[in-house]
PDB file of C-alpha atoms in Angstrom:
ATOM      1  CA  UNK A 142      49.954  14.228 -53.180  1.00 50.00           C
ATOM      2  CA  UNK A 143      48.864  11.100 -51.340  1.00 61.00           C
ATOM      3  CA  UNK A 144      46.820   8.426 -53.064  1.00 75.00           C
ATOM      4  CA  UNK A 145      43.671   9.011 -50.924  1.00 72.00           C
ATOM      5  CA  UNK A 146      43.762  12.692 -51.868  1.00 90.00           C
ATOM      6  CA  UNK A 147      44.187  11.777 -55.518  1.00 92.00           C
ATOM      7  CA  UNK A 148      40.962   9.781 -55.272  1.00 91.00           C
ATOM      8  CA  UNK A 149      39.215  12.660 -53.525  1.00 92.00           C
ATOM      9  CA  UNK A 150      40.270  15.093 -56.246  1.00 93.00           C
ATOM     10  CA  UNK A 151      39.062  12.710 -58.939  1.00 92.00           C
ATOM     11  CA  UNK A 152      35.733  12.400 -57.132  1.00 91.00           C
ATOM     12  CA  UNK A 153      35.330  16.186 -56.953  1.00 94.00           C
ATOM     13  CA  UNK A 154      36.352  16.590 -60.595  1.00 93.00           C
ATOM     14  CA  UNK A 155      33.807  13.975 -61.635  1.00 93.00           C
ATOM     15  CA  UNK A 156      31.061  15.874 -59.835  1.00 93.00           C
ATOM     16  CA  UNK A 157      32.197  19.209 -61.228  1.00 94.00           C
ATOM     17  CA  UNK A 158      32.121  17.833 -64.778  1.00 93.00           C
ATOM     18  CA  UNK A 159      28.670  16.299 -64.277  1.00 93.00           C
ATOM     19  CA  UNK A 160      27.215  19.475 -62.763  1.00 93.00           C
ATOM     20  CA  UNK A 161      28.712  21.574 -65.541  1.00 94.00           C
ATOM     21  CA  UNK A 162      26.923  19.413 -68.103  1.00 94.00           C
ATOM     22  CA  UNK A 163      23.712  19.414 -66.070  1.00 95.00           C
ATOM     23  CA  UNK A 164      23.874  23.188 -65.871  1.00 95.00           C
ATOM     24  CA  UNK A 165      24.385  23.531 -69.598  1.00 95.00           C
ATOM     25  CA  UNK A 166      21.771  21.027 -70.739  1.00 94.00           C
ATOM     26  CA  UNK A 167      19.061  20.516 -68.125  1.00 95.00           C
ATOM     27  CA  UNK A 168      18.285  23.657 -66.106  1.00 96.00           C
ATOM     28  CA  UNK A 169      15.413  24.645 -68.347  1.00 96.00           C
ATOM     29  CA  UNK A 170      13.805  21.232 -68.050  1.00 97.00           C
ATOM     30  CA  UNK A 171      14.151  21.287 -64.256  1.00 97.00           C
ATOM     31  CA  UNK A 172      12.601  24.757 -64.250  1.00 96.00           C
ATOM     32  CA  UNK A 173       9.707  23.451 -66.330  1.00 97.00           C
ATOM     33  CA  UNK A 174       9.240  20.587 -63.870  1.00 98.00           C
ATOM     34  CA  UNK A 175       9.131  23.044 -60.979  1.00 96.00           C
ATOM     35  CA  UNK A 176       6.621  25.196 -62.824  1.00 95.00           C
ATOM     36  CA  UNK A 177       4.451  22.182 -63.606  1.00 97.00           C
ATOM     37  CA  UNK A 178       4.441  21.040 -59.992  1.00 97.00           C
ATOM     38  CA  UNK A 179       3.566  24.608 -59.047  1.00 95.00           C
ATOM     39  CA  UNK A 180       0.361  24.280 -61.052  1.00 95.00           C
ATOM     40  CA  UNK A 181      -0.503  20.699 -60.008  1.00 96.00           C
ATOM     41  CA  UNK A 182       0.175  20.470 -56.269  1.00 97.00           C
ATOM     42  CA  UNK A 183      -1.571  23.651 -55.058  1.00 95.00           C
ATOM     43  CA  UNK A 184      -4.859  22.490 -56.604  1.00 95.00           C
ATOM     44  CA  UNK A 185      -4.811  19.047 -54.990  1.00 96.00           C
ATOM     45  CA  UNK A 186      -2.525  17.072 -57.280  1.00 97.00           C
ATOM     46  CA  UNK A 187       0.109  14.749 -55.941  1.00 98.00           C
ATOM     47  CA  UNK A 188       3.744  13.879 -56.551  1.00 98.00           C
ATOM     48  CA  UNK A 189       4.715  10.231 -56.216  1.00 98.00           C
ATOM     49  CA  UNK A 190       8.434   9.465 -56.090  1.00 98.00           C
ATOM     50  CA  UNK A 191      10.491   6.294 -55.927  1.00 98.00           C
ATOM     51  CA  UNK A 192      13.972   4.883 -56.256  1.00 98.00           C
ATOM     52  CA  UNK A 193      16.151   2.050 -54.990  1.00 97.00           C
ATOM     53  CA  UNK A 194      19.019   2.349 -52.516  1.00 96.00           C
ATOM     54  CA  UNK A 195      20.640   5.775 -52.609  1.00 95.00           C
ATOM     55  CA  UNK A 196      18.083   6.915 -55.179  1.00 97.00           C
ATOM     56  CA  UNK A 197      15.348   6.033 -52.683  1.00 97.00           C
ATOM     57  CA  UNK A 198      16.973   8.455 -50.241  1.00 96.00           C
ATOM     58  CA  UNK A 199      16.994  11.159 -52.924  1.00 96.00           C
ATOM     59  CA  UNK A 200      13.322  10.572 -53.707  1.00 97.00           C
ATOM     60  CA  UNK A 201      12.423  10.804 -50.029  1.00 97.00           C
ATOM     61  CA  UNK A 202      14.499  13.966 -49.712  1.00 97.00           C
ATOM     62  CA  UNK A 203      12.355  15.566 -52.425  1.00 97.00           C
ATOM     63  CA  UNK A 204       9.030  14.566 -50.890  1.00 98.00           C
ATOM     64  CA  UNK A 205      10.172  15.866 -47.500  1.00 97.00           C
ATOM     65  CA  UNK A 206      10.948  19.257 -49.047  1.00 96.00           C
ATOM     66  CA  UNK A 207       7.424  19.450 -50.484  1.00 96.00           C
ATOM     67  CA  UNK A 208       5.483  18.183 -47.482  1.00 96.00           C
ATOM     68  CA  UNK A 209       7.619  20.275 -45.144  1.00 95.00           C
ATOM     69  CA  UNK A 210       9.421  23.162 -46.770  1.00 93.00           C
ATOM     70  CA  UNK A 211      12.536  23.842 -48.794  1.00 94.00           C
ATOM     71  CA  UNK A 212      13.718  27.309 -47.635  1.00 90.00           C
ATOM     72  CA  UNK A 213      10.746  29.568 -46.976  1.00 87.00           C
ATOM     73  CA  UNK A 214       7.486  28.823 -45.182  1.00 90.00           C
ATOM     74  CA  UNK A 215       4.622  27.860 -47.477  1.00 90.00           C
ATOM     75  CA  UNK A 216       1.651  25.471 -47.503  1.00 94.00           C
ATOM     76  CA  UNK A 217       2.251  21.729 -47.279  1.00 95.00           C
ATOM     77  CA  UNK A 218       1.777  19.760 -50.484  1.00 97.00           C
ATOM     78  CA  UNK A 219       0.991  16.115 -51.159  1.00 97.00           C
ATOM     79  CA  UNK A 220       4.111  14.099 -51.999  1.00 98.00           C
ATOM     80  CA  UNK A 221       4.679  10.417 -51.224  1.00 98.00           C
ATOM     81  CA  UNK A 222       7.940   8.463 -51.315  1.00 98.00           C
ATOM     82  CA  UNK A 223       6.653   5.041 -52.331  1.00 98.00           C
ATOM     83  CA  UNK A 224       9.652   3.062 -51.067  1.00 96.00           C
ATOM     84  CA  UNK A 225       9.095   4.511 -47.561  1.00 95.00           C
ATOM     85  CA  UNK A 226       5.730   2.746 -47.246  1.00 93.00           C
ATOM     86  CA  UNK A 227       7.420  -0.218 -45.576  1.00 94.00           C
ATOM     87  CA  UNK A 228       4.348  -2.334 -44.847  1.00 97.00           C
ATOM     88  CA  UNK A 229       3.082  -1.873 -48.392  1.00 97.00           C
ATOM     89  CA  UNK A 230       6.508  -2.553 -49.891  1.00 97.00           C
ATOM     90  CA  UNK A 231       6.984  -5.784 -47.938  1.00 97.00           C
ATOM     91  CA  UNK A 232       3.421  -6.993 -48.460  1.00 98.00           C
ATOM     92  CA  UNK A 233       3.476  -6.295 -52.187  1.00 98.00           C
ATOM     93  CA  UNK A 234       6.953  -7.764 -52.526  1.00 98.00           C
ATOM     94  CA  UNK A 235       5.858 -10.898 -50.708  1.00 98.00           C
ATOM     95  CA  UNK A 236       2.598 -11.333 -52.598  1.00 98.00           C
ATOM     96  CA  UNK A 237       3.414 -10.005 -56.077  1.00 97.00           C
ATOM     97  CA  UNK A 238       7.212  -9.859 -56.302  1.00 98.00           C
ATOM     98  CA  UNK A 239       9.692  -7.012 -55.881  1.00 97.00           C
ATOM     99  CA  UNK A 240       9.108  -5.861 -59.446  1.00 98.00           C
ATOM    100  CA  UNK A 241       5.616  -4.668 -58.470  1.00 98.00           C
ATOM    101  CA  UNK A 242       6.395  -2.826 -55.204  1.00 98.00           C
ATOM    102  CA  UNK A 243       6.036   0.606 -56.832  1.00 98.00           C
ATOM    103  CA  UNK A 244       3.618  -0.143 -59.661  1.00 98.00           C
ATOM    104  CA  UNK A 245       0.894  -1.352 -57.334  1.00 98.00           C
ATOM    105  CA  UNK A 246       1.239   1.767 -55.172  1.00 98.00           C
ATOM    106  CA  UNK A 247       1.034   3.942 -58.265  1.00 98.00           C
ATOM    107  CA  UNK A 248      -2.191   2.163 -59.166  1.00 98.00           C
ATOM    108  CA  UNK A 249      -3.500   2.829 -55.648  1.00 97.00           C
ATOM    109  CA  UNK A 250      -2.459   6.457 -55.164  1.00 97.00           C
ATOM    110  CA  UNK A 251      -2.038   7.943 -58.629  1.00 98.00           C
ATOM    111  CA  UNK A 252      -4.731   9.956 -60.352  1.00 97.00           C
ATOM    112  CA  UNK A 253      -4.810  11.468 -63.846  1.00 97.00           C
ATOM    113  CA  UNK A 254      -2.708  14.610 -63.850  1.00 97.00           C
ATOM    114  CA  UNK A 255      -0.502  13.575 -60.922  1.00 98.00           C
ATOM    115  CA  UNK A 256       3.263  13.283 -61.386  1.00 98.00           C
ATOM    116  CA  UNK A 257       5.504  10.254 -60.846  1.00 98.00           C
ATOM    117  CA  UNK A 258       9.218  10.995 -60.480  1.00 98.00           C
ATOM    118  CA  UNK A 259      11.545   7.991 -60.689  1.00 98.00           C
ATOM    119  CA  UNK A 260      15.231   8.155 -59.761  1.00 98.00           C
ATOM    120  CA  UNK A 261      17.825   5.622 -60.878  1.00 98.00           C
ATOM    121  CA  UNK A 262      21.551   5.700 -61.544  1.00 97.00           C
ATOM    122  CA  UNK A 263      21.307   2.904 -64.112  1.00 96.00           C
ATOM    123  CA  UNK A 264      17.831   3.531 -65.504  1.00 97.00           C
ATOM    124  CA  UNK A 265      17.347  -0.229 -65.675  1.00 97.00           C
ATOM    125  CA  UNK A 266      15.492  -1.198 -62.486  1.00 98.00           C
ATOM    126  CA  UNK A 267      12.545  -3.460 -63.285  1.00 98.00           C
ATOM    127  CA  UNK A 268      10.385  -2.102 -60.458  1.00 98.00           C
ATOM    128  CA  UNK A 269      10.790   1.475 -61.724  1.00 98.00           C
ATOM    129  CA  UNK A 270      10.034   0.475 -65.304  1.00 98.00           C
ATOM    130  CA  UNK A 271       6.864  -1.285 -64.128  1.00 98.00           C
ATOM    131  CA  UNK A 272       5.872   1.833 -62.167  1.00 98.00           C
ATOM    132  CA  UNK A 273       6.395   4.012 -65.239  1.00 98.00           C
ATOM    133  CA  UNK A 274       4.190   1.749 -67.355  1.00 98.00           C
ATOM    134  CA  UNK A 275       1.428   1.718 -64.733  1.00 98.00           C
ATOM    135  CA  UNK A 276       1.617   5.473 -64.334  1.00 98.00           C
ATOM    136  CA  UNK A 277       1.330   6.188 -68.030  1.00 97.00           C
ATOM    137  CA  UNK A 278      -1.643   3.833 -68.308  1.00 97.00           C
ATOM    138  CA  UNK A 279      -3.258   5.769 -65.422  1.00 97.00           C
ATOM    139  CA  UNK A 280      -2.565   9.119 -67.140  1.00 98.00           C
ATOM    140  CA  UNK A 281       0.081  10.361 -64.740  1.00 98.00           C
ATOM    141  CA  UNK A 282       2.986  12.385 -66.046  1.00 98.00           C
ATOM    142  CA  UNK A 283       6.217  10.407 -65.674  1.00 98.00           C
ATOM    143  CA  UNK A 284       9.595  12.057 -65.093  1.00 98.00           C
ATOM    144  CA  UNK A 285      12.923  10.302 -64.666  1.00 98.00           C
ATOM    145  CA  UNK A 286      16.242  11.330 -63.133  1.00 98.00           C
ATOM    146  CA  UNK A 287      18.819   8.821 -64.381  1.00 98.00           C
ATOM    147  CA  UNK A 288      22.428   8.249 -65.248  1.00 96.00           C
ATOM    148  CA  UNK A 289      23.706   8.404 -68.827  1.00 96.00           C
ATOM    149  CA  UNK A 290      21.557   7.765 -71.876  1.00 95.00           C
ATOM    150  CA  UNK A 291      20.599   5.478 -73.424  1.00 96.00           C
ATOM    151  CA  UNK A 292      18.645   3.677 -70.730  1.00 98.00           C
ATOM    152  CA  UNK A 293      15.175   2.094 -70.602  1.00 98.00           C
ATOM    153  CA  UNK A 294      13.769   4.332 -67.866  1.00 98.00           C
ATOM    154  CA  UNK A 295      14.559   7.538 -69.745  1.00 98.00           C
ATOM    155  CA  UNK A 296      12.814   6.036 -72.778  1.00 98.00           C
ATOM    156  CA  UNK A 297       9.785   4.985 -70.701  1.00 98.00           C
ATOM    157  CA  UNK A 298       9.320   8.421 -69.118  1.00 98.00           C
ATOM    158  CA  UNK A 299       7.542  11.389 -70.648  1.00 98.00           C
ATOM    159  CA  UNK A 300      10.615  13.491 -69.838  1.00 98.00           C
ATOM    160  CA  UNK A 301      14.025  12.718 -68.377  1.00 98.00           C
ATOM    161  CA  UNK A 302      17.095  14.454 -66.998  1.00 98.00           C
ATOM    162  CA  UNK A 303      20.090  12.186 -67.518  1.00 97.00           C
ATOM    163  CA  UNK A 304      23.377  12.838 -65.725  1.00 96.00           C
ATOM    164  CA  UNK A 305      26.282  12.019 -68.005  1.00 92.00           C
ATOM    165  CA  UNK A 306      28.725  10.285 -65.676  1.00 93.00           C
ATOM    166  CA  UNK A 307      29.939   6.680 -65.408  1.00 92.00           C
ATOM    167  CA  UNK A 308      30.081   6.980 -61.604  1.00 92.00           C
ATOM    168  CA  UNK A 309      26.933   6.026 -59.708  1.00 93.00           C
ATOM    169  CA  UNK A 310      28.037   8.176 -56.768  1.00 93.00           C
ATOM    170  CA  UNK A 311      28.440  11.203 -59.039  1.00 95.00           C
ATOM    171  CA  UNK A 312      25.038  10.607 -60.602  1.00 96.00           C
ATOM    172  CA  UNK A 313      23.378  10.512 -57.170  1.00 95.00           C
ATOM    173  CA  UNK A 314      25.163  13.678 -56.048  1.00 95.00           C
ATOM    174  CA  UNK A 315      24.086  15.480 -59.205  1.00 96.00           C
ATOM    175  CA  UNK A 316      20.533  14.230 -58.673  1.00 97.00           C
ATOM    176  CA  UNK A 317      20.486  15.988 -55.298  1.00 96.00           C
ATOM    177  CA  UNK A 318      21.448  19.245 -57.002  1.00 96.00           C
ATOM    178  CA  UNK A 319      18.673  18.670 -59.546  1.00 97.00           C
ATOM    179  CA  UNK A 320      16.185  18.051 -56.724  1.00 97.00           C
ATOM    180  CA  UNK A 321      17.150  21.307 -55.034  1.00 96.00           C
ATOM    181  CA  UNK A 322      16.911  23.289 -58.280  1.00 96.00           C
ATOM    182  CA  UNK A 323      13.447  21.827 -58.851  1.00 97.00           C
ATOM    183  CA  UNK A 324      12.433  22.819 -55.303  1.00 96.00           C
ATOM    184  CA  UNK A 325      13.780  26.343 -55.743  1.00 95.00           C
ATOM    185  CA  UNK A 326      11.739  26.856 -58.871  1.00 94.00           C
ATOM    186  CA  UNK A 327       8.661  25.250 -57.344  1.00 96.00           C
ATOM    187  CA  UNK A 328       8.841  27.674 -54.411  1.00 93.00           C
ATOM    188  CA  UNK A 329       9.280  30.589 -56.796  1.00 91.00           C
ATOM    189  CA  UNK A 330       6.104  29.800 -58.728  1.00 89.00           C
ATOM    190  CA  UNK A 331       3.944  28.468 -55.884  1.00 82.00           C
ATOM    191  CA  UNK A 332       4.106  31.404 -53.523  1.00 68.00           C
ATOM    192  CA  UNK A 333       7.022  31.128 -51.087  1.00 53.00           C
ATOM    193  CA  UNK A 334       7.411  34.834 -50.330  1.00 48.00           C
ATOM    194  CA  UNK A 335      11.120  35.659 -50.460  1.00 41.00           C
ATOM    195  CA  UNK A 336      12.063  33.183 -53.174  1.00 37.00           C
ATOM    196  CA  UNK A 337       9.259  34.341 -55.440  1.00 35.00           C
ATOM    197  CA  UNK A 338      10.266  37.986 -55.090  1.00 35.00           C
ATOM    198  CA  UNK A 339      13.968  37.311 -55.477  1.00 37.00           C
ATOM    199  CA  UNK A 340      13.604  35.293 -58.684  1.00 36.00           C
ATOM    200  CA  UNK A 341      10.669  37.050 -60.334  1.00 37.00           C
ATOM    201  CA  UNK A 342      11.592  37.798 -63.923  1.00 41.00           C
ATOM    202  CA  UNK A 343      15.090  36.304 -63.546  1.00 39.00           C
ATOM    203  CA  UNK A 344      15.978  33.362 -65.823  1.00 44.00           C
ATOM    204  CA  UNK A 345      16.713  30.234 -63.810  1.00 38.00           C
ATOM    205  CA  UNK A 346      20.137  29.908 -65.428  1.00 41.00           C
ATOM    206  CA  UNK A 347      21.091  33.365 -64.122  1.00 39.00           C
ATOM    207  CA  UNK A 348      19.728  32.734 -60.643  1.00 38.00           C
ATOM    208  CA  UNK A 349      21.652  29.482 -60.307  1.00 37.00           C
ATOM    209  CA  UNK A 350      24.837  31.006 -61.721  1.00 39.00           C
ATOM    210  CA  UNK A 351      24.668  33.858 -59.199  1.00 43.00           C
ATOM    211  CA  UNK A 352      24.157  31.467 -56.316  1.00 36.00           C
ATOM    212  CA  UNK A 353      26.528  28.697 -57.290  1.00 40.00           C
ATOM    213  CA  UNK A 354      29.320  30.487 -59.087  1.00 40.00           C
ATOM    214  CA  UNK A 355      31.876  28.052 -57.686  1.00 37.00           C
ATOM    215  CA  UNK A 356      30.297  25.238 -59.670  1.00 36.00           C
TER     216      UNK A 356
END
C-alpha cells in the first residue's frame, strides 16, 4: 500500500474511532440539545453560534440548517453565526480587540433563555471563553462542542460534547456529525412532518444506528 493511502486509512480510522466514542457517550446529550432548541426557537428564542477557522464554518453550517431547513420543510428559526457578521467583527476587533468579537455580539443579541453554541477544536480560544462568560452573565444557556477534555471552554459551558481525538481535523469532522444529529432531533420535536413521524417513539440511538450502520 502506498504511503498516501496509508495516511488516508489512518485518517478514516481516526474518524471512525472518534465517531464510535461520540455515538457511545454523547448521543443522548445531543438529543437533549435538539429537544431544548425545539422548545426555545419556535416561541421566539434564538440560537447564537460561533467558532474560529474551520469551527466557524461548522457554526455557520448549523445556523444555515435552522434558518433554512435540514431535510424537511418547516418554519424558519432565528439563528445567527456571530463570526459571519463581518462589519461587526472587524469593528469590534479594531475597537475592543479580537478577544471581544463574540462577547460584544452576545451582549447585543442574546436574551435570557437563548442558547449560545461555541465550537472549538482546542477549547482554549480567548474570544470563545469571553463569549461564554458574557452569555452566562446574560442568562443564556451555553453549550460547547470541543476536542478532548480537559479544556477551559468545556468547563465554562453549561454543557459540553467533547470529541476524544488528538487530531483537529477529526474533531471538526465529528462536530459536523454532531451538528447533523442535533438538527435531526430538532426537526423531530419541532414539527418537520416526515422526520417527526419516522422517529416518534424511537430512541435516538436506535434511529442513528439504523441510518448509519456503517459507522
